[in-house]
Amino acid sequence: MRHISTLLLFATALTAQTPRDAYRAAHQAWRQADPLLENKAGTPAPEFPVDVQRSADAAKSFATARTAFLASNAELSPAQQQWAAETIVRPQLLLAASAEEQRMLANATQFLSTAVTNFAAVRDPAIQQVRQAMERERAAIAALTEAMSARRKSLDEATGADQDAARAHDAAVKALLAGSTARAQITDQLRREAAGWETYYNLLLEGATLGSRTSSTPARAGTATVAGNLPGPNLPGPNLPAPAKPAAQPRSQGNPSAAARFTGAWMYAPRGAFFGAQPETIDLNVSEENGRVTGTLRGRFVVPAGSGGDPAVQFTFSGELQTTRNQTFPLQTADGTAGTVELIPGGAFNLLEVNFQMAARTNKIRTANFVLVKK
């Protein structure tokens, strides 16, 4: 009962963890802050610094919420620590008959059996009474021996069950400790990523404003910053004329200038980001010609041992380049299974998020979401 009560405390501690809704909502807000921010960097409007600041703040809010969630669950709770430290008590075999006792009963049985046989032909009534008493004693010893054998069998079964429980407990403790270590590592990595995103938005603002500033526009004293750390570019003062807006350039079908965000060779980096099925290796090649995009994806995913699942995924896709930030194309596998693949530009120019879904197939990966790095 004490072990069961500890398990209940352990389960309660798990269900009482910080909900994921906060950082998930922050991540969604970040992705929706300004999906076309990088496109705007080519011809930044006066409000472009505000747009960059909004995205930078959203990225920082997500990192803060996600870090808080992971940090709150990085270390084991007292109930979890108590449960992990417990040892499954093996049954003590004190009730089992010793080898000496078993030999003594066997010898007594043999002696009584011999005596009963020898006295069988004796007609003396007193001897017959002794013989009958020996038969009763032999029957009692036989019943005792049978009871001891049954008891030993029950003890063996109990010992095997407790050994199985102990192995399961030890495996669960290892998984619990490994999860705690992994969450601590992810938390540290997320802090470094947050600093990287802050640097990225500063550089995006700097590159856009430097590119749009005319040579005759004097710089105002002081610097602008994003998220309060890295200095950004000097921005024009409020009374100075705005830079001349470049003349609009004719654009071909779709947005070929945006194709650079998708085209090229991409790969899944070790310990990369993913949601759902965990990639092992991913190779993606995307090309564009006259506004039409074609691509091929080959990959392997981690499947549970003994599940019989097929870890390999391979499909092709094609379609017209769209004017939207995210590009969605129909896909098809070698066996004719259809689906869709969505290409989502990452925050950095060498990152690409891929999200695919296809019709359900037995023992096949049908959906996955992961981030690739440009080769």
XYZ file of C-alpha atoms in Angstrom:
375
model
C 0.000 0.000 0.000
C 2.796 2.406 0.779
C 4.312 1.832 -2.653
C 0.924 2.417 -4.311
C 0.426 5.656 -2.392
C 3.853 6.829 -3.532
C 2.904 6.098 -7.147
C -0.231 8.188 -6.694
C 1.858 11.077 -5.366
C 4.205 10.679 -8.345
C 1.307 10.782 -10.806
C -0.136 13.828 -9.038
C 3.210 15.608 -9.347
C 3.268 14.920 -13.076
C -0.258 16.197 -13.672
C 0.485 19.312 -11.609
C 3.293 20.461 -13.900
C 3.180 23.890 -15.506
C 0.745 23.747 -18.477
C 2.188 24.049 -21.959
C -0.515 26.456 -23.123
C 1.498 29.557 -22.189
C 4.574 28.890 -24.319
C 2.507 27.393 -27.146
C 0.417 30.550 -27.333
C 3.617 32.635 -27.240
C 5.091 30.573 -30.088
C 1.943 31.058 -32.175
C 2.007 34.800 -31.491
C 5.646 34.952 -32.587
C 4.966 33.143 -35.858
C 2.027 35.439 -36.581
C 3.721 38.695 -35.494
C 4.780 39.578 -39.049
C 5.125 36.635 -41.468
C 6.390 38.961 -44.246
C 9.022 40.729 -42.161
C 11.978 39.514 -44.233
C 10.214 40.502 -47.472
C 9.692 44.004 -46.120
C 13.411 44.335 -45.413
C 14.099 44.894 -49.132
C 12.042 48.123 -49.226
C 11.476 49.029 -45.562
C 8.657 51.413 -44.712
C 9.001 53.993 -41.916
C 7.253 51.615 -39.513
C 9.687 48.787 -40.290
C 11.696 49.243 -37.038
C 8.451 48.917 -35.090
C 7.619 45.699 -36.954
C 11.077 44.303 -36.176
C 10.723 45.243 -32.519
C 7.333 43.526 -32.367
C 8.762 40.290 -33.771
C 11.797 40.513 -31.488
C 9.568 40.986 -28.448
C 7.409 38.043 -29.517
C 10.495 35.842 -29.916
C 11.730 36.881 -26.483
C 8.316 36.182 -24.921
C 8.256 32.703 -26.407
C 11.796 31.959 -25.212
C 10.951 33.215 -21.718
C 7.748 31.142 -21.487
C 9.364 28.014 -22.900
C 12.415 28.352 -20.646
C 10.177 28.825 -17.596
C 8.213 25.696 -18.475
C 11.319 23.568 -18.963
C 13.060 24.968 -15.890
C 10.026 24.191 -13.731
C 10.228 20.552 -14.803
C 13.993 20.143 -15.135
C 14.486 18.860 -11.586
C 12.542 16.024 -10.006
C 9.920 16.915 -7.449
C 10.279 15.542 -3.885
C 7.625 12.912 -4.638
C 9.481 11.838 -7.774
C 12.791 11.679 -5.915
C 11.229 9.565 -3.156
C 9.681 7.214 -5.702
C 12.956 6.885 -7.643
C 14.889 6.086 -4.438
C 12.560 3.295 -3.381
C 13.580 -0.338 -3.837
C 11.167 -3.130 -4.624
C 11.284 -5.501 -1.609
C 12.011 -9.068 -2.700
C 10.173 -11.834 -0.790
C 12.257 -13.439 1.924
C 12.593 -17.201 1.593
C 12.598 -17.801 5.355
C 9.405 -19.850 5.065
C 10.948 -22.246 2.577
C 12.149 -25.556 4.031
C 15.905 -25.904 4.291
C 17.799 -28.687 2.560
C 18.481 -30.328 5.932
C 14.778 -30.405 6.780
C 13.952 -31.896 3.418
C 16.584 -34.658 3.894
C 15.233 -35.424 7.375
C 11.670 -35.837 6.058
C 12.878 -38.003 3.181
C 14.828 -40.284 5.569
C 11.856 -40.558 7.923
C 9.566 -41.470 5.044
C 11.978 -44.164 3.869
C 12.359 -45.607 7.412
C 8.611 -45.711 8.006
C 7.938 -47.304 4.622
C 10.479 -50.063 5.376
C 9.117 -50.671 8.881
C 5.506 -50.845 7.689
C 6.486 -53.406 5.033
C 8.443 -55.534 7.520
C 5.647 -55.517 10.112
C 2.977 -56.439 7.597
C 3.433 -60.231 8.128
C 3.606 -60.072 11.933
C 0.359 -61.279 13.593
C 1.057 -59.780 17.025
C -1.743 -57.218 17.771
C 0.695 -54.870 19.536
C 2.987 -54.890 16.489
C 0.018 -54.214 14.230
C -0.933 -51.196 16.336
C 2.635 -49.876 15.968
C 2.424 -50.542 12.237
C -0.818 -48.590 11.944
C 0.706 -45.685 13.895
C 3.679 -45.679 11.492
C 1.335 -45.594 8.494
C -0.465 -42.565 9.952
C 2.889 -40.875 10.582
C 4.024 -41.641 7.027
C 0.788 -40.140 5.632
C 1.288 -37.013 7.757
C 4.874 -36.627 6.513
C 3.678 -37.007 2.905
C 1.033 -34.286 3.398
C 3.638 -32.023 5.019
C 6.053 -32.595 2.126
C 3.341 -31.768 -0.421
C 2.415 -28.563 1.454
C 6.069 -27.500 1.552
C 6.395 -28.065 -2.204
C 3.288 -25.964 -2.894
C 4.577 -23.219 -0.615
C 7.957 -23.221 -2.377
C 6.212 -22.932 -5.773
C 4.189 -19.939 -4.568
C 7.327 -18.279 -3.215
C 9.139 -18.839 -6.531
C 6.249 -17.228 -8.433
C 6.190 -14.265 -6.045
C 9.946 -13.851 -6.381
C 9.730 -13.816 -10.185
C 6.901 -11.255 -10.169
C 8.783 -8.943 -7.809
C 11.930 -9.248 -9.897
C 9.940 -8.167 -12.961
C 8.520 -5.238 -10.990
C 12.009 -4.264 -9.836
C 13.336 -4.282 -13.401
C 10.385 -2.166 -14.585
C 10.936 0.267 -11.708
C 14.648 0.581 -12.503
C 13.901 1.220 -16.196
C 11.320 3.882 -15.292
C 13.797 5.603 -12.956
C 16.437 5.698 -15.714
C 13.925 7.194 -18.149
C 12.830 9.751 -15.537
C 16.410 10.854 -14.859
C 17.225 10.958 -18.580
C 14.178 13.146 -19.214
C 15.214 15.532 -16.449
C 18.742 15.805 -17.911
C 17.381 16.360 -21.421
C 15.047 19.141 -20.236
C 17.967 20.883 -18.524
C 20.023 20.666 -21.741
C 17.131 21.977 -23.840
C 16.675 24.857 -21.425
C 20.325 25.846 -21.813
C 20.112 25.516 -25.597
C 16.951 27.619 -25.677
C 18.685 30.435 -23.807
C 21.435 30.450 -26.450
C 18.856 30.406 -29.235
C 17.045 33.351 -27.684
C 20.292 35.349 -27.781
C 20.750 34.277 -31.412
C 17.301 35.492 -32.397
C 17.939 38.799 -30.716
C 21.125 39.187 -32.752
C 19.273 38.199 -35.920
C 16.594 40.885 -35.538
C 19.228 43.508 -34.810
C 21.117 42.570 -37.971
C 17.893 42.477 -40.002
C 17.043 45.996 -38.879
C 20.579 47.182 -39.494
C 20.795 45.731 -42.982
C 17.408 47.064 -44.029
C 17.925 50.613 -42.766
C 21.482 50.863 -44.086
C 20.292 49.722 -47.490
C 17.502 52.304 -47.587
C 19.494 55.259 -46.225
C 20.639 57.725 -48.876
C 24.141 59.102 -48.841
C 22.809 62.612 -48.167
C 20.841 61.623 -45.068
C 22.794 62.575 -41.947
C 22.696 60.203 -39.007
C 21.087 61.249 -35.773
C 23.218 60.906 -32.665
C 22.566 57.728 -30.720
C 21.615 54.233 -31.819
C 18.465 52.189 -31.928
C 18.376 48.779 -30.275
C 16.214 45.700 -30.453
C 15.400 43.993 -27.145
C 17.739 46.399 -25.376
C 21.073 44.656 -25.968
C 22.789 44.899 -29.334
C 23.094 48.358 -30.923
C 21.235 48.827 -34.190
C 21.813 51.411 -36.939
C 21.544 55.181 -36.587
C 18.032 56.148 -37.706
C 17.012 59.441 -39.411
C 15.607 62.137 -37.150
C 11.901 62.995 -37.286
C 12.431 66.289 -39.235
C 14.642 64.803 -41.922
C 13.217 63.789 -45.302
C 12.506 60.089 -45.722
C 14.632 58.179 -48.239
C 13.275 58.074 -51.743
C 11.196 54.981 -52.349
C 12.693 52.827 -55.113
C 10.686 52.461 -58.259
C 8.602 49.330 -58.396
C 10.206 46.577 -60.402
C 8.175 44.282 -62.626
C 7.734 40.865 -61.102
C 7.380 37.628 -62.966
C 4.946 34.870 -62.204
C 4.775 34.084 -58.495
C 7.663 35.682 -56.659
C 10.949 34.347 -58.044
C 12.927 36.645 -55.768
C 11.447 34.764 -52.798
C 12.345 31.387 -54.275
C 15.808 31.665 -52.717
C 14.169 31.034 -49.335
C 13.131 27.545 -50.491
C 15.439 26.396 -53.279
C 18.664 24.498 -52.776
C 19.806 21.429 -50.843
C 18.645 21.071 -47.226
C 19.423 18.567 -44.476
C 18.300 17.697 -40.963
C 20.980 18.601 -38.431
C 21.668 16.252 -35.497
C 19.460 17.138 -32.529
C 17.469 19.514 -34.737
C 13.998 20.805 -33.944
C 10.983 18.623 -34.760
C 7.369 18.046 -33.764
C 5.735 14.615 -33.927
C 7.757 11.880 -35.631
C 11.478 12.246 -34.887
C 13.679 12.470 -38.002
C 16.890 10.488 -38.216
C 18.104 11.801 -41.590
C 16.385 14.138 -44.054
C 17.596 15.293 -47.492
C 15.511 17.836 -49.372
C 16.296 19.299 -52.796
C 14.171 22.134 -54.166
C 14.541 23.909 -57.517
C 12.601 26.666 -59.291
C 12.353 27.528 -62.965
C 10.054 30.133 -64.526
C 7.975 30.320 -61.364
C 7.485 26.563 -60.993
C 8.891 24.727 -57.978
C 9.885 21.048 -57.946
C 11.367 19.087 -55.073
C 12.340 15.678 -53.741
C 12.465 14.604 -50.091
C 14.141 11.444 -48.769
C 14.354 10.643 -45.095
C 14.309 8.137 -42.269
C 12.485 8.489 -38.964
C 12.837 6.880 -35.553
C 10.172 4.183 -35.055
C 9.524 2.191 -31.850
C 11.472 -1.046 -31.633
C 9.372 -4.057 -32.558
C 6.550 -1.939 -33.988
C 7.146 -3.094 -37.554
C 6.897 0.504 -38.762
C 8.697 1.581 -41.936
C 11.143 4.398 -41.059
C 11.729 5.461 -44.685
C 9.870 8.346 -46.331
C 10.318 9.470 -49.950
C 8.150 11.701 -52.115
C 8.244 14.353 -54.827
C 6.264 17.560 -55.135
C 5.776 20.409 -57.589
C 3.635 23.482 -58.137
C 3.575 27.142 -58.997
C 5.510 29.539 -56.767
C 2.964 31.430 -54.675
C 2.933 35.023 -53.477
C 2.420 33.973 -49.854
C 5.215 33.558 -47.331
C 4.556 29.841 -46.854
C 4.505 27.594 -49.911
C 2.169 24.587 -50.071
C 2.455 21.945 -52.791
C 0.820 18.590 -53.528
C 3.100 15.606 -52.984
C 3.135 12.023 -54.177
C 5.075 8.960 -53.020
C 6.464 6.205 -55.245
C 3.429 4.003 -54.510
C 1.005 6.757 -55.505
C 0.042 8.018 -52.040
C -0.977 11.683 -52.181
C -0.605 14.464 -49.659
C 0.640 18.015 -49.171
C 3.935 19.539 -48.093
C 4.321 23.038 -46.648
C 7.626 24.929 -46.825
C 7.953 27.647 -44.179
C 10.917 30.065 -44.182
C 12.828 29.963 -40.920
C 13.831 32.998 -38.922
C 17.320 32.786 -40.425
C 17.983 32.495 -44.152
C 19.624 29.076 -43.765
C 16.628 27.509 -41.968
C 13.543 25.956 -43.529
C 10.610 24.383 -41.718
C 8.898 21.475 -43.478
C 5.450 20.180 -42.609
C 4.010 17.269 -44.610
C 0.862 15.190 -44.382
C -0.283 12.280 -46.502
C -3.001 9.649 -46.572
C -2.786 7.002 -43.863
C -0.861 3.849 -44.797
C -0.228 0.768 -42.681
C 3.084 1.017 -40.765
C 4.066 4.158 -42.700
C 4.957 7.655 -41.504
C 2.088 9.893 -42.620
C 2.849 13.258 -41.007
C 5.881 15.102 -39.648
C 7.123 18.610 -38.905
C 10.811 19.539 -38.637
C 13.399 22.245 -39.324
C 16.143 21.809 -41.943
C 19.484 23.560 -42.419
C 20.776 24.593 -45.812
C 23.790 22.603 -46.959
